[in-house]
Short mmCIF file of C-alpha atoms in Angstrom, two decimals:
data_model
loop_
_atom_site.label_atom_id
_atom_site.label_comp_id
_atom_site.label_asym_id
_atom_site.label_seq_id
_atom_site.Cartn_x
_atom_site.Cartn_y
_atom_site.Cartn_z
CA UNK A 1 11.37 -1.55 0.30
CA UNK A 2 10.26 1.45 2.27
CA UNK A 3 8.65 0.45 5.65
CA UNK A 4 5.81 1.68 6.94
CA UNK A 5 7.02 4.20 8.69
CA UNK A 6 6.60 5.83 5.58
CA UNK A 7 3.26 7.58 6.04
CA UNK A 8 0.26 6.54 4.55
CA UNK A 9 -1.43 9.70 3.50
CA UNK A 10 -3.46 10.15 0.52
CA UNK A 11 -0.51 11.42 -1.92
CA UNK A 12 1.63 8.37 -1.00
CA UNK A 13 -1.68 5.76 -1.89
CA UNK A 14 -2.73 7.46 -4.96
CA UNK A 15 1.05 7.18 -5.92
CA UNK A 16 1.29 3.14 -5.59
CA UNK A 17 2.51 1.30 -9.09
CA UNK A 18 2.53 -2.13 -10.27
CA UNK A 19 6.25 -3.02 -9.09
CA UNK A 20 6.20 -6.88 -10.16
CA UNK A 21 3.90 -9.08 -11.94
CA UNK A 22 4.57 -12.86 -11.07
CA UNK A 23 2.46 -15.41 -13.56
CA UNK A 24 3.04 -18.58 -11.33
CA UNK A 25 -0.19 -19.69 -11.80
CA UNK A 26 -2.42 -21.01 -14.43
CA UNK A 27 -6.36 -20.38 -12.87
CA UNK A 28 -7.38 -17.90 -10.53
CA UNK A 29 -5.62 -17.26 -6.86
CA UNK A 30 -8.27 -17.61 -4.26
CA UNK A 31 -6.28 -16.31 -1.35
CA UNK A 32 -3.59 -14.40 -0.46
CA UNK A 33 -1.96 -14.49 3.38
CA UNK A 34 0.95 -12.18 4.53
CA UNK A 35 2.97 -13.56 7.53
CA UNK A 36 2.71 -11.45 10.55
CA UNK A 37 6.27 -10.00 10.25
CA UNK A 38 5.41 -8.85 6.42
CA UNK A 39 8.35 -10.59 4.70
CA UNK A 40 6.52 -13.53 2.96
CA UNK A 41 3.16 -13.75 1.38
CA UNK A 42 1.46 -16.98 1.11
CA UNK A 43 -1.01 -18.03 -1.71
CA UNK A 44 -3.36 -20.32 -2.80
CA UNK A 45 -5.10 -21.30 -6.08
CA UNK A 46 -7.32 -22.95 -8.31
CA UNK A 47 -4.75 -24.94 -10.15
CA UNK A 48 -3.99 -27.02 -6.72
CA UNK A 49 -1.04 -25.05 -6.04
CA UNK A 50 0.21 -22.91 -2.90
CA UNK A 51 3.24 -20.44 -3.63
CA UNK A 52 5.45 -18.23 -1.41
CA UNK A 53 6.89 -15.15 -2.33
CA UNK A 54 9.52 -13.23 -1.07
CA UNK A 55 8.22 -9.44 -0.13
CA UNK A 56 11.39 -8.08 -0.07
CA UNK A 57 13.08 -9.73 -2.48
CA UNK A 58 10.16 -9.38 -4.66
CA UNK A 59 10.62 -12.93 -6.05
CA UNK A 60 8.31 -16.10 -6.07
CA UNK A 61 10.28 -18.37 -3.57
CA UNK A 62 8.77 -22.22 -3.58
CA UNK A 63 5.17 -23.23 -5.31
CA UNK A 64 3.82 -26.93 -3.64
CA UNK A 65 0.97 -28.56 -5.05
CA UNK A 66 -2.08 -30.29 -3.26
CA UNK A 67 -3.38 -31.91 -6.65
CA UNK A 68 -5.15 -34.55 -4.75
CA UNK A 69 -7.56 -32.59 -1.80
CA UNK A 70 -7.07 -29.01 -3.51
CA UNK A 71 -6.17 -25.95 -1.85
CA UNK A 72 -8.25 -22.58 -0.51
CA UNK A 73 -8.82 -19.51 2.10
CA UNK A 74 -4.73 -20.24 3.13
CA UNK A 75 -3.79 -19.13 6.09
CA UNK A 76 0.10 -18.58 7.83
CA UNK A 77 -0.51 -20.08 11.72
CA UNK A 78 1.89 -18.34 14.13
CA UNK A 79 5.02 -19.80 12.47
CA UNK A 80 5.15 -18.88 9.02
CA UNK A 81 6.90 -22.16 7.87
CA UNK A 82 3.12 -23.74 8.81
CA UNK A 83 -0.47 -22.99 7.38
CA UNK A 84 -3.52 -24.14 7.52
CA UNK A 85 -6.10 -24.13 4.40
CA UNK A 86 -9.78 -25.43 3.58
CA UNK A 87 -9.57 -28.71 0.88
CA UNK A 88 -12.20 -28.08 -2.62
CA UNK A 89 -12.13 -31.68 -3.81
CA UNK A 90 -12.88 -35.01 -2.15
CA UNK A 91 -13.41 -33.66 1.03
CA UNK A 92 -14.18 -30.67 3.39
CA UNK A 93 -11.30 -30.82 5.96
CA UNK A 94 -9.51 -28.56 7.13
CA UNK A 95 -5.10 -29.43 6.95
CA UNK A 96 -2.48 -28.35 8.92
CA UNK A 97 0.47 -28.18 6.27
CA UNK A 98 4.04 -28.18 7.52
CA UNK A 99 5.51 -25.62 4.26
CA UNK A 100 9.49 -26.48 4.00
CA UNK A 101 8.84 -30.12 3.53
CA UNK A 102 5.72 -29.86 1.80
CA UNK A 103 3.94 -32.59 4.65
CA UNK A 104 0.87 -32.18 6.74
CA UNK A 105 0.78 -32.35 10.70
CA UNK A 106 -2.57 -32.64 11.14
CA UNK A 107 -5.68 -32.60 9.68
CA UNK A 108 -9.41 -31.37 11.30
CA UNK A 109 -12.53 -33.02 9.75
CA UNK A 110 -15.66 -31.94 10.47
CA UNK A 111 -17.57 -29.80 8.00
CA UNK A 112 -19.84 -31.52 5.86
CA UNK A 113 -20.20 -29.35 3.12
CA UNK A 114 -17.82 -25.80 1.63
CA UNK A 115 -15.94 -24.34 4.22
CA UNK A 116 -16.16 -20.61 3.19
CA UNK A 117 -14.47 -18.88 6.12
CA UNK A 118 -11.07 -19.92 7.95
CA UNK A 119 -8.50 -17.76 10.03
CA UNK A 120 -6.15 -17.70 12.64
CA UNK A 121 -6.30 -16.15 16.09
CA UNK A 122 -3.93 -13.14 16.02
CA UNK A 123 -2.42 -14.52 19.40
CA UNK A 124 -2.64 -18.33 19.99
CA UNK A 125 -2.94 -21.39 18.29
CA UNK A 126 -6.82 -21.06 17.97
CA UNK A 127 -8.44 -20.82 14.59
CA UNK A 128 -12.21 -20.79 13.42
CA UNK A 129 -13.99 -22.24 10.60
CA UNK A 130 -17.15 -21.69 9.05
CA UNK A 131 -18.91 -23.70 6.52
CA UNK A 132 -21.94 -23.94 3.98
CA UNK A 133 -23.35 -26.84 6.61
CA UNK A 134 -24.04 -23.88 8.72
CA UNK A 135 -22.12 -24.38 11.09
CA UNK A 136 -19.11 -22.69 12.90
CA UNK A 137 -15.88 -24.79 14.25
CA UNK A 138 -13.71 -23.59 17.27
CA UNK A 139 -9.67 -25.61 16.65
CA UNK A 140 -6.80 -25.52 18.12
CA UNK A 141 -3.79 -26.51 15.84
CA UNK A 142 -2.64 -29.02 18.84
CA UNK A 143 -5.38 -31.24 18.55
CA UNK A 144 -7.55 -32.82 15.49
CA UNK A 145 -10.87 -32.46 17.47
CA UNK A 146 -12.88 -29.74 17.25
CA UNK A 147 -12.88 -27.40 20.60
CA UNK A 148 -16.51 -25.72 19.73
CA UNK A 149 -19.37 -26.56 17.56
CA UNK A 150 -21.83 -23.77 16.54
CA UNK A 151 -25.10 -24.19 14.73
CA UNK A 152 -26.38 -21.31 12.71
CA UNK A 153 -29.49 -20.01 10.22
CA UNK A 154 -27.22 -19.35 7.15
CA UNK A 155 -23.75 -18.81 5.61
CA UNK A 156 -21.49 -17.56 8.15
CA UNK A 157 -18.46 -15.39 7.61
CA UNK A 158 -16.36 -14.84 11.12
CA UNK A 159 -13.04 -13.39 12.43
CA UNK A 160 -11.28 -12.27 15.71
CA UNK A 161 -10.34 -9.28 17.07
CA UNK A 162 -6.95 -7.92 16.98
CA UNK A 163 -6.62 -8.75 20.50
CA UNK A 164 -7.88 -11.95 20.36
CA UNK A 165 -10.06 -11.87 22.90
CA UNK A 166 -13.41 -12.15 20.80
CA UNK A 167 -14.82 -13.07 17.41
CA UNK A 168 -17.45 -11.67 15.06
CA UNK A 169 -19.69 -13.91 13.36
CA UNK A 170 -21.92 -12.71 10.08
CA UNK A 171 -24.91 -14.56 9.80
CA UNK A 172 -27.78 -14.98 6.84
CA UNK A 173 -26.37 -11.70 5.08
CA UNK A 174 -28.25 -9.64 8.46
CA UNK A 175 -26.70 -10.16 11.66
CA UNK A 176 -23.42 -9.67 13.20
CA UNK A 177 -22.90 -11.42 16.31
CA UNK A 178 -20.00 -10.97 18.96
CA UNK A 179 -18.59 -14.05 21.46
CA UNK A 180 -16.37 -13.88 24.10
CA UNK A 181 -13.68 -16.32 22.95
CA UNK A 182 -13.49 -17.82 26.85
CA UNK A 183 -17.15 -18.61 27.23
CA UNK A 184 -18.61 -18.58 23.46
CA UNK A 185 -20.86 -21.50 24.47
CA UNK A 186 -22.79 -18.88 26.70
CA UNK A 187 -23.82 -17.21 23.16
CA UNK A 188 -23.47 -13.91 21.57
CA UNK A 189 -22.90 -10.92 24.62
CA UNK A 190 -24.31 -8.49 21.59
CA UNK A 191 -25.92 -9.01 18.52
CA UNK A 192 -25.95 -6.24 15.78
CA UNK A 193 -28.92 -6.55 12.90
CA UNK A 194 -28.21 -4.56 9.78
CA UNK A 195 -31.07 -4.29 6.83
CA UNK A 196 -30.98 -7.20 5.07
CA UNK A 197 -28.80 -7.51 1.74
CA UNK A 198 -31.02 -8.64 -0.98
CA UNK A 199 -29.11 -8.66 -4.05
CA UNK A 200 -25.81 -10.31 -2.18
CA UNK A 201 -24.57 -12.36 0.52
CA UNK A 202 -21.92 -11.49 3.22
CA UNK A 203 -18.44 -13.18 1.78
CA UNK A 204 -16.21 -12.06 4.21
CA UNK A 205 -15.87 -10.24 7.48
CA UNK A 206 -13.05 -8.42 9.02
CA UNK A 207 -12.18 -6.26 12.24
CA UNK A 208 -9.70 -3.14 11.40
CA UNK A 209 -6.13 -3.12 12.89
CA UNK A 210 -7.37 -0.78 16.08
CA UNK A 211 -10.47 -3.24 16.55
CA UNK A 212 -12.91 -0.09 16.05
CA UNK A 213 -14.50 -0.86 13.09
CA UNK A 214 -16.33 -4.23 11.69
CA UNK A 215 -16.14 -4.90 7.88
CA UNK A 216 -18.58 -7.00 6.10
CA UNK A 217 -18.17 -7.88 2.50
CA UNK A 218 -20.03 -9.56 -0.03
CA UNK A 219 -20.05 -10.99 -3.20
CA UNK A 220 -22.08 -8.02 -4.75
CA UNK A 221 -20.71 -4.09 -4.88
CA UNK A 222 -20.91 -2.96 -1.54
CA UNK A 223 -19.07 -3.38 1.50
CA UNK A 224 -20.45 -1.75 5.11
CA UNK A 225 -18.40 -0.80 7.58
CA UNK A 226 -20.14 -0.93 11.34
CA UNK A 227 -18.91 0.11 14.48
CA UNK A 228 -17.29 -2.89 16.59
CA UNK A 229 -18.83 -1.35 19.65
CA UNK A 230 -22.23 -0.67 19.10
CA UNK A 231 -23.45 -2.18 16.18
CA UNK A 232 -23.85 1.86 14.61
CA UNK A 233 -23.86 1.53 10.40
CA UNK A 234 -20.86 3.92 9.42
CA UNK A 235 -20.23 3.60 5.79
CA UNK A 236 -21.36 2.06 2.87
CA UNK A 237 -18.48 1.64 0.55
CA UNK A 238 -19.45 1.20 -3.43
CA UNK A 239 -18.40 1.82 -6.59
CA UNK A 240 -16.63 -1.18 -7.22
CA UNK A 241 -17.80 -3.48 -10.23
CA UNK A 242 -18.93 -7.30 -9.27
CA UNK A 243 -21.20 -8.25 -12.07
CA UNK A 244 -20.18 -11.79 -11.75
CA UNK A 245 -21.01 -12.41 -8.03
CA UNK A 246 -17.53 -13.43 -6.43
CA UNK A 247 -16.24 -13.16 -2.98
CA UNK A 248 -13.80 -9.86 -3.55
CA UNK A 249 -12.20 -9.35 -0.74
CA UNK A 250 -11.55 -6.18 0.86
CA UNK A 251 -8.66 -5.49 3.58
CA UNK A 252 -7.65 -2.59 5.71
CA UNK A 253 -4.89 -0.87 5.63
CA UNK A 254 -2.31 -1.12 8.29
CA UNK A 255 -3.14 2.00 10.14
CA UNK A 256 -7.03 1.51 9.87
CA UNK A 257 -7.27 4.77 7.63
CA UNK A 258 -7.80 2.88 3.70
CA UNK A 259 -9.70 0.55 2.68
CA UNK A 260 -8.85 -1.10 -0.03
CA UNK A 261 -10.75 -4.00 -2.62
CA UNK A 262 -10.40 -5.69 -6.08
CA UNK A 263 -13.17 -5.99 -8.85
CA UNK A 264 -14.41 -7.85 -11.78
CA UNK A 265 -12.96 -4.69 -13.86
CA UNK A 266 -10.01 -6.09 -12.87
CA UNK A 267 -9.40 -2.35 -10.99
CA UNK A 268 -8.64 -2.18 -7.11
CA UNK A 269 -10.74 1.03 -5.59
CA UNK A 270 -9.66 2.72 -2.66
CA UNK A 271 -12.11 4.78 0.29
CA UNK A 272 -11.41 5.99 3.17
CA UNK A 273 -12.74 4.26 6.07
CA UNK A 274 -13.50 7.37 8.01
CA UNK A 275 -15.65 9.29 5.37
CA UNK A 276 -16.30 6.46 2.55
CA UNK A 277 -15.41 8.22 0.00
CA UNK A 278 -13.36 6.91 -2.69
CA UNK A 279 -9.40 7.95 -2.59
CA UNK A 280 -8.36 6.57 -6.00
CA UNK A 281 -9.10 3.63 -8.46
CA UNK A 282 -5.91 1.82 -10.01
CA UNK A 283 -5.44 -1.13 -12.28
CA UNK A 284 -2.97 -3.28 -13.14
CA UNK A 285 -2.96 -4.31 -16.75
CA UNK A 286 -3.87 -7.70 -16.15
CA UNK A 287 -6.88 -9.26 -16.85
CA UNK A 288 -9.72 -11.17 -14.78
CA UNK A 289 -11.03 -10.10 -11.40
CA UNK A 290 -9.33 -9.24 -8.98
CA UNK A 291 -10.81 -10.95 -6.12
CA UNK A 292 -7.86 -10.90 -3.65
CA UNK A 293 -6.04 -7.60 -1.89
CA UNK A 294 -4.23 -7.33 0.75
CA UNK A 295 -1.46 -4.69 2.15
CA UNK A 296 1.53 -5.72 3.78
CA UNK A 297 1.34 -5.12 7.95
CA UNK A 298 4.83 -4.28 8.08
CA UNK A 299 5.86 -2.88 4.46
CA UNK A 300 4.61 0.04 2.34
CA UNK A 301 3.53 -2.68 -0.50
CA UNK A 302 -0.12 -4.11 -1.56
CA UNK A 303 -0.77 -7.32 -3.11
CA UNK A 304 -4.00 -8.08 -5.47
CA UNK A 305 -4.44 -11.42 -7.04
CA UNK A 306 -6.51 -12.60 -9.93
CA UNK A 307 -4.56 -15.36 -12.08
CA UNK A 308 -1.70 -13.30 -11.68
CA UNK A 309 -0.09 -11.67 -8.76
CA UNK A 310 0.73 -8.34 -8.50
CA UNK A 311 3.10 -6.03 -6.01
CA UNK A 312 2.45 -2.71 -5.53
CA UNK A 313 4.40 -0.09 -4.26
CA UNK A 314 4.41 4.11 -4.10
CA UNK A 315 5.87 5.58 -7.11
CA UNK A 316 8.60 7.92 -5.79
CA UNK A 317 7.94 11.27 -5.44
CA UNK A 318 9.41 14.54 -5.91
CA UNK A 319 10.23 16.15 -2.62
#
């Protein structure tokens, strides 16, 4: 598999295929995670199952199950043979899971209700949480207790910068909020208020790999892109079909330039982040939603998830 030094122009993204179709699971995948150094993808579903695949290989690797707490919004921590994911049955606790020996280290209680956003500091052990009690959770994988305890007026949806230094949090479908990661207890140091979604809430929130732009996304068809700066509205990406009011998610690509998101169509749609206009639509010819996407940081290859999971890669071309 090509990396990405391959560059990611508009030819080379309208060219990507379906390369390999895995059918490891029997309900829908809820998340996808790749590890930092793009050669294993991690996923989790609703059949109380977490499977690894092999990126370059292009082969499913090791499925464990979590029958008893359930398994969702997976996450690789620093070492991908660890992850951490949010529990949707008897409890709302967050668990450290150790992944060759299918045991977990630790495990952080807390929320009271949904945990709906969970990831990883790109640089330390730190990792946030956010939950339907309205409330956001500061960790660090070293220690069950919680490091920082936010109340807030709604859902939240949060994430860090690529630096680490900060994080973003989405609040009541209106309001994105930045924190200095060293003195978050101050409060926000800006707060950015966008016009209110009415028809959908904020599912998801994401920086892009240069930390210049903020993306929000929902569980209805639109996904804004702001400026991490200053708050400025840039685009408003659409287009995509969500008649059934899940959480697609939308991811960057490596290089900032794509944007890229699944749809109830079962189609992924593709803009560009500077202009917003759409690149190219592509489906795979599975069926169901495809509510997860996610390209690979260090391989010309996309993943999108519904019950199956599906590699992409560019066709070859001509020259």
């Amino acid at each position: 598999m090509s990396t990405i030094e391959m560059k990611l122009i508009e030819p080379v993204v309208t060219s990507f295929r379906p390369a390999k179709v895995f059918r490891e699971n029997t309900d829908r995948i809820n998340s996808i995670d790749f590890s930092a150094n793009g050669e294993t993808l991690i996923t989790s579903s609703d059949d109380d199952s977490i499977v690894i695949y092999d990126c370059e290989k292009g082969v499913s690797k090791k499925t464990l199950n979590s029958k008893k707490y359930g398994v969702d919004l997976v996450h690789y921590t620093h070492a991908a043979n660890t992850a951490i994911h949010s529990s949707n049955k008897i409890d709302d606790t967050i668990r450290y899971l150790s992944l060759p020996d299918n045991k977990y280290i630790r495990y952080f209680p807390g929320h009271t209700k949904k945990v709906v956003t969970l990831c990883m500091s790109p640089v330390d052990d730190t990792f946030l949480s956010g939950s339907l009690d309205k409330t956001i959770r500061l960790w660090d994988l070293r220690s069950p207790n919680c490091q920082g305890l936010m109340h807030l007026m709604g859902r939240p949806v949060a994430n860090f910068d690529p630096e680490g230094l900060i994080f973003a949090v989405g609040i009541n479908s209106e309001s994105v909020k930045l924190y200095d990661l060293k003195s978050f207890d101050k409060g926000p140091f800006n707060t950015f208020k966008l016009p209110q979604d009415k028809d959908c809430d904020w599912t998801g929130l994401k920086f892009s790999p240069d930390g210049k732009i903020i993306m929000v996304y929902t569980n209805g068809n639109v996904i804004h892109l702001i400026d991490a700066f200053n708050g400025t509205p840039l685009q408003t990406l659409m287009g995509h079909v969500n008649n059934k009011g899940l959480p697609l998610e939308a991811s960057f690509s490596p290089d900032s330039q794509f944007i890229f998101s699944g749809s109830t169509d079962g189609r992924i749609h593709v803009w560009s982040a500077a202009t917003g206009m759409k690149v190219t639509t592509f489906a795979a010819d599975t069926h169901g939603p495809v509510q997860c996407v996610q390209f690979n940081p260090k391989f010309m290859m996309l993943a999108s998830a519904c019950h199956s999971m599906v590699f992409w890669i560019p066709s070859p071309t001509d020259e």
